Coordinates of C-alpha atoms in Angstrom, one line a residue:
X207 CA 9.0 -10.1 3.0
X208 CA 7.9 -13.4 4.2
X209 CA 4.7 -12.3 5.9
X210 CA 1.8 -9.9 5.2
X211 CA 2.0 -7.9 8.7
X212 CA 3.4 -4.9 9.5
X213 CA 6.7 -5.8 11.1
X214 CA 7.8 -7.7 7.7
X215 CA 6.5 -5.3 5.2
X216 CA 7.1 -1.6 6.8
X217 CA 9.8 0.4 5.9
X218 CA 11.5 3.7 7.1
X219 CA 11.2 6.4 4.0
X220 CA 13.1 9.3 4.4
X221 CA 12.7 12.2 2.0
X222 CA 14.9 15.6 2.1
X223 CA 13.4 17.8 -1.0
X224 CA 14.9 21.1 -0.2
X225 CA 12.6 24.0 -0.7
X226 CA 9.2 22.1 -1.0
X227 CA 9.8 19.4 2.7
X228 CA 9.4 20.7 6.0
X229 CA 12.3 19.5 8.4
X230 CA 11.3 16.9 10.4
X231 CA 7.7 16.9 9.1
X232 CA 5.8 13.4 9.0
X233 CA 2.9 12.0 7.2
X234 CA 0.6 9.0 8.3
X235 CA -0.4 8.9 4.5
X236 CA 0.6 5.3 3.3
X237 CA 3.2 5.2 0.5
X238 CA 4.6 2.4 -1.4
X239 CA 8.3 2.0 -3.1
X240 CA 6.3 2.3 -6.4
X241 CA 5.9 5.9 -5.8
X242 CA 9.4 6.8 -5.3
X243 CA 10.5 7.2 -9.1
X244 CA 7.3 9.5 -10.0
X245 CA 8.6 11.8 -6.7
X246 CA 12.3 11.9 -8.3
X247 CA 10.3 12.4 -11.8
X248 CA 8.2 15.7 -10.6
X249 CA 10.8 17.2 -8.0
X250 CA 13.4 17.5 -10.6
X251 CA 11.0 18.8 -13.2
X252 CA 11.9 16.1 -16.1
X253 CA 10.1 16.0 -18.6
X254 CA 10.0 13.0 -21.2
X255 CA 8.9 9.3 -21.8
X256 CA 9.0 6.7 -18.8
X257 CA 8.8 3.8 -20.9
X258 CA 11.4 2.2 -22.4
X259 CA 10.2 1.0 -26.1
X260 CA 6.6 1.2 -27.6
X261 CA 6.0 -2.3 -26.0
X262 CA 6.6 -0.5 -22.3
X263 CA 3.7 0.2 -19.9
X264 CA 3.0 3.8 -19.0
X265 CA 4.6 4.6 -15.1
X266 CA 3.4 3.1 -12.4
X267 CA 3.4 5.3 -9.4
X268 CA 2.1 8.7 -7.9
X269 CA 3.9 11.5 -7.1
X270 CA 4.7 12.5 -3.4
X271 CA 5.6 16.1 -3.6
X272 CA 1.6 16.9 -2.0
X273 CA 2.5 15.1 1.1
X274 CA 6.6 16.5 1.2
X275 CA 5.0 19.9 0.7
X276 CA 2.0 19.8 3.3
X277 CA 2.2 16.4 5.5
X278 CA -0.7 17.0 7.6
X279 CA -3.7 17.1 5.3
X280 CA -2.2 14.0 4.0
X281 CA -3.8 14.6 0.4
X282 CA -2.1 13.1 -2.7
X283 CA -3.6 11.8 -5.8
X284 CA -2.3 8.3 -5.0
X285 CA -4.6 5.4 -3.5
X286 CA -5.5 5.6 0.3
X287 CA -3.6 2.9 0.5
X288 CA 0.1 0.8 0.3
X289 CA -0.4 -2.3 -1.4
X290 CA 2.0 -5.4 -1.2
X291 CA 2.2 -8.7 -2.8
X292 CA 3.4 -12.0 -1.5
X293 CA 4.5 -14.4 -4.0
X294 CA 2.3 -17.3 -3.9
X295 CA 5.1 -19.6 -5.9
X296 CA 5.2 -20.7 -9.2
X297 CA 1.9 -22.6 -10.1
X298 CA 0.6 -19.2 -10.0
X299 CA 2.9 -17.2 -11.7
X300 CA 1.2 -13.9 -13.5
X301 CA -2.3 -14.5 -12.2
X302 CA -2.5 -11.4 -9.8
X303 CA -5.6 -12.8 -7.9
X304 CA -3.6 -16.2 -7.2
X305 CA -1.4 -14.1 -5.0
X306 CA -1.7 -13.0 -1.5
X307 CA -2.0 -9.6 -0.5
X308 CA -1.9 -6.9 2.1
X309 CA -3.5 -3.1 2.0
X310 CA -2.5 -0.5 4.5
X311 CA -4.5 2.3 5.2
X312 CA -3.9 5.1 7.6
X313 CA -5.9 3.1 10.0
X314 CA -6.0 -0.8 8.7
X315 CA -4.3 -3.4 7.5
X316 CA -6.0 -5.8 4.8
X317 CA -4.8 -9.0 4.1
X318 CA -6.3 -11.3 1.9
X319 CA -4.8 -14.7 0.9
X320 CA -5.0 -16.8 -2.3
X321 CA -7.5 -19.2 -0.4
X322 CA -9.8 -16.2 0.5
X323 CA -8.6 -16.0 3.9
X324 CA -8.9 -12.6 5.3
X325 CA -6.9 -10.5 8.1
X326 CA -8.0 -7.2 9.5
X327 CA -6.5 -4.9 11.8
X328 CA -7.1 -1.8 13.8
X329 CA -3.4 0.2 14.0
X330 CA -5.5 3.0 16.0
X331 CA -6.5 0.1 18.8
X332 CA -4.0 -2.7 17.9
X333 CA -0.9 -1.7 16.4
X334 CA 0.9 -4.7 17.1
X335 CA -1.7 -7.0 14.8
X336 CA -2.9 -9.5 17.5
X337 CA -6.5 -9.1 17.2
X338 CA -7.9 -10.2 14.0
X339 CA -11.2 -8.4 12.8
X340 CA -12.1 -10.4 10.1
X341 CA -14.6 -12.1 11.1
X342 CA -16.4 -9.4 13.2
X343 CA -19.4 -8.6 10.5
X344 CA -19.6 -5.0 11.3
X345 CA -16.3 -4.8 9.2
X346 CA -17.7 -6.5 6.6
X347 CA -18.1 -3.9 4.1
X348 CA -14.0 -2.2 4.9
X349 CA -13.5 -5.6 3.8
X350 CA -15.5 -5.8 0.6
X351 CA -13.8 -1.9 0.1
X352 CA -10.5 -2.9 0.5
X353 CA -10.9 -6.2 -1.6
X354 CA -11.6 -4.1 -4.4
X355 CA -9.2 -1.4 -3.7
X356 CA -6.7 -4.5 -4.1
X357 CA -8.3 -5.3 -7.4
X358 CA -8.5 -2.0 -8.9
X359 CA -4.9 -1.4 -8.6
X360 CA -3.8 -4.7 -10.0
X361 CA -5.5 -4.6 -13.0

Protein backbone atom coordinates (compact mmCIF):
# COMPACT_ATOMS: atom_id res chain seq x y z
CA UNK A 1 0.00 0.00 0.00
CA UNK A 2 2.02 2.79 -1.32
CA UNK A 3 -0.79 4.87 -2.71
CA UNK A 4 -4.41 5.87 -1.64
CA UNK A 5 -6.16 4.70 -5.12
CA UNK A 6 -7.98 1.82 -5.80
CA UNK A 7 -5.45 -0.37 -7.65
CA UNK A 8 -3.05 -0.28 -4.48
CA UNK A 9 -5.57 -0.60 -1.80
CA UNK A 10 -8.36 -3.11 -3.22
CA UNK A 11 -8.44 -6.54 -2.41
CA UNK A 12 -10.24 -9.77 -3.50
CA UNK A 13 -12.36 -11.14 -0.24
CA UNK A 14 -13.82 -14.32 -0.66
CA UNK A 15 -16.14 -15.72 1.94
CA UNK A 16 -17.75 -19.39 1.87
CA UNK A 17 -20.09 -19.53 5.14
CA UNK A 18 -22.08 -22.62 4.50
CA UNK A 19 -25.70 -22.29 5.28
CA UNK A 20 -26.06 -18.49 5.73
CA UNK A 21 -23.80 -17.35 1.86
CA UNK A 22 -25.34 -17.65 -1.39
CA UNK A 23 -22.92 -19.29 -4.01
CA UNK A 24 -21.54 -17.01 -6.05
CA UNK A 25 -23.45 -14.01 -4.51
CA UNK A 26 -21.58 -10.55 -4.50
CA UNK A 27 -21.94 -7.40 -2.57
CA UNK A 28 -20.82 -3.79 -3.65
CA UNK A 29 -21.03 -2.94 0.12
CA UNK A 30 -17.38 -1.83 1.04
CA UNK A 31 -15.63 -3.89 3.66
CA UNK A 32 -12.37 -3.62 5.35
CA UNK A 33 -9.82 -6.38 6.82
CA UNK A 34 -10.90 -5.04 10.17
CA UNK A 35 -14.16 -6.67 9.82
CA UNK A 36 -12.97 -10.12 9.13
CA UNK A 37 -12.36 -11.35 12.85
CA UNK A 38 -15.99 -10.06 14.14
CA UNK A 39 -17.40 -12.29 10.82
CA UNK A 40 -15.30 -15.46 12.22
CA UNK A 41 -16.57 -14.14 15.86
CA UNK A 42 -20.55 -14.30 14.96
CA UNK A 43 -20.54 -17.20 12.28
CA UNK A 44 -19.08 -19.60 14.77
CA UNK A 45 -21.33 -18.46 17.53
CA UNK A 46 -18.32 -17.73 20.26
CA UNK A 47 -19.06 -16.27 22.85
CA UNK A 48 -16.48 -14.48 25.30
CA UNK A 49 -13.97 -11.48 25.78
CA UNK A 50 -12.00 -10.08 22.58
CA UNK A 51 -9.57 -8.27 24.53
CA UNK A 52 -6.70 -9.57 25.83
CA UNK A 53 -6.05 -8.00 29.46
CA UNK A 54 -8.14 -5.25 31.27
CA UNK A 55 -5.64 -2.70 29.46
CA UNK A 56 -7.16 -4.17 25.84
CA UNK A 57 -9.58 -2.01 23.71
CA UNK A 58 -13.03 -3.49 23.02
CA UNK A 59 -13.07 -5.22 19.14
CA UNK A 60 -12.76 -3.24 16.47
CA UNK A 61 -14.74 -4.39 13.59
CA UNK A 62 -18.39 -5.22 12.33
CA UNK A 63 -19.78 -8.23 11.60
CA UNK A 64 -20.47 -9.40 7.82
CA UNK A 65 -22.92 -12.19 8.20
CA UNK A 66 -25.92 -9.32 6.89
CA UNK A 67 -24.23 -9.00 3.66
CA UNK A 68 -23.11 -13.12 3.35
CA UNK A 69 -26.70 -13.73 4.14
CA UNK A 70 -28.54 -11.14 1.78
CA UNK A 71 -25.81 -9.31 -0.57
CA UNK A 72 -28.11 -7.19 -2.48
CA UNK A 73 -29.72 -4.90 -0.03
CA UNK A 74 -26.22 -4.36 1.01
CA UNK A 75 -27.29 -3.50 4.81
CA UNK A 76 -24.80 -4.10 7.69
CA UNK A 77 -24.32 -2.22 10.73
CA UNK A 78 -20.76 -1.31 9.72
CA UNK A 79 -19.87 2.26 8.21
CA UNK A 80 -20.84 3.04 4.54
CA UNK A 81 -17.55 2.94 4.03
CA UNK A 82 -13.78 1.10 3.89
CA UNK A 83 -11.35 3.23 5.48
CA UNK A 84 -7.41 2.96 4.92
CA UNK A 85 -4.48 4.70 6.31
CA UNK A 86 -1.20 5.55 4.72
CA UNK A 87 1.61 5.96 7.06
CA UNK A 88 2.72 9.42 6.92
CA UNK A 89 6.40 8.35 8.59
CA UNK A 90 7.64 8.76 11.82
CA UNK A 91 7.42 12.59 12.86
CA UNK A 92 3.88 11.78 13.01
CA UNK A 93 3.67 8.60 14.64
CA UNK A 94 0.14 8.20 16.78
CA UNK A 95 -1.42 11.45 15.71
CA UNK A 96 -4.33 9.90 13.48
CA UNK A 97 -5.03 13.28 11.72
CA UNK A 98 -1.19 13.58 10.72
CA UNK A 99 -1.91 10.62 8.49
CA UNK A 100 -3.24 10.36 5.08
CA UNK A 101 -6.27 8.63 4.28
CA UNK A 102 -8.69 7.16 1.77
CA UNK A 103 -12.65 6.32 2.16
CA UNK A 104 -14.45 4.09 -0.23
CA UNK A 105 -17.96 4.17 -0.58
CA UNK A 106 -20.09 2.14 -2.94
CA UNK A 107 -19.81 4.96 -5.29
CA UNK A 108 -16.55 7.22 -4.21
CA UNK A 109 -13.32 7.31 -3.22
CA UNK A 110 -12.05 9.98 -0.60
CA UNK A 111 -8.71 10.77 -0.13
CA UNK A 112 -7.54 13.26 2.09
CA UNK A 113 -3.78 13.93 2.77
CA UNK A 114 -1.91 15.19 5.84
CA UNK A 115 -1.50 18.62 4.01
CA UNK A 116 -5.27 18.89 3.43
CA UNK A 117 -5.09 17.89 -0.07
CA UNK A 118 -8.17 16.23 -1.20
CA UNK A 119 -8.93 13.44 -4.06
CA UNK A 120 -12.43 12.48 -5.15
CA UNK A 121 -13.63 10.02 -7.47
CA UNK A 122 -16.73 8.81 -9.25
CA UNK A 123 -16.31 4.67 -9.61
CA UNK A 124 -19.96 4.87 -11.27
CA UNK A 125 -18.36 7.37 -14.19
CA UNK A 126 -14.59 6.95 -13.59
CA UNK A 127 -13.53 3.71 -12.27
CA UNK A 128 -10.06 3.97 -13.21
CA UNK A 129 -9.51 7.31 -10.83
CA UNK A 130 -8.35 9.76 -13.62
CA UNK A 131 -10.67 12.58 -13.05
CA UNK A 132 -10.28 14.27 -9.82
CA UNK A 133 -13.53 15.88 -8.33
CA UNK A 134 -12.17 17.73 -5.65
CA UNK A 135 -12.22 20.79 -6.64
CA UNK A 136 -15.67 20.74 -8.46
CA UNK A 137 -17.81 22.71 -5.51
CA UNK A 138 -20.95 20.87 -6.02
CA UNK A 139 -19.06 17.99 -4.21
CA UNK A 140 -18.20 20.01 -1.58
CA UNK A 141 -20.34 18.84 1.04
CA UNK A 142 -19.53 14.50 0.07
CA UNK A 143 -16.36 16.04 0.96
CA UNK A 144 -17.06 17.69 4.27
CA UNK A 145 -19.34 14.09 4.89
CA UNK A 146 -16.61 11.95 4.20
CA UNK A 147 -14.03 14.06 6.18
CA UNK A 148 -15.88 13.44 9.07
CA UNK A 149 -16.85 9.91 8.40
CA UNK A 150 -12.82 9.60 8.44
CA UNK A 151 -12.77 11.28 11.76
CA UNK A 152 -15.51 9.52 13.42
CA UNK A 153 -13.98 6.25 12.98
CA UNK A 154 -10.53 7.16 14.08
CA UNK A 155 -11.29 8.41 17.23
Amino acid sequence: KHTLWEDSTRIPMIIRAPGVSQAGAKTRQPVSLIDLYPTLVDLCNLAGETRKNSQGAPLDGFSMRTLLENPNVGEWDGPEGALTMRFAGPKNNKKPNQQHWAYRTERYRYILYNDGNEELYDHHNDPHEWRNLAENPAYSSLKTEYRQAIFKQIQ
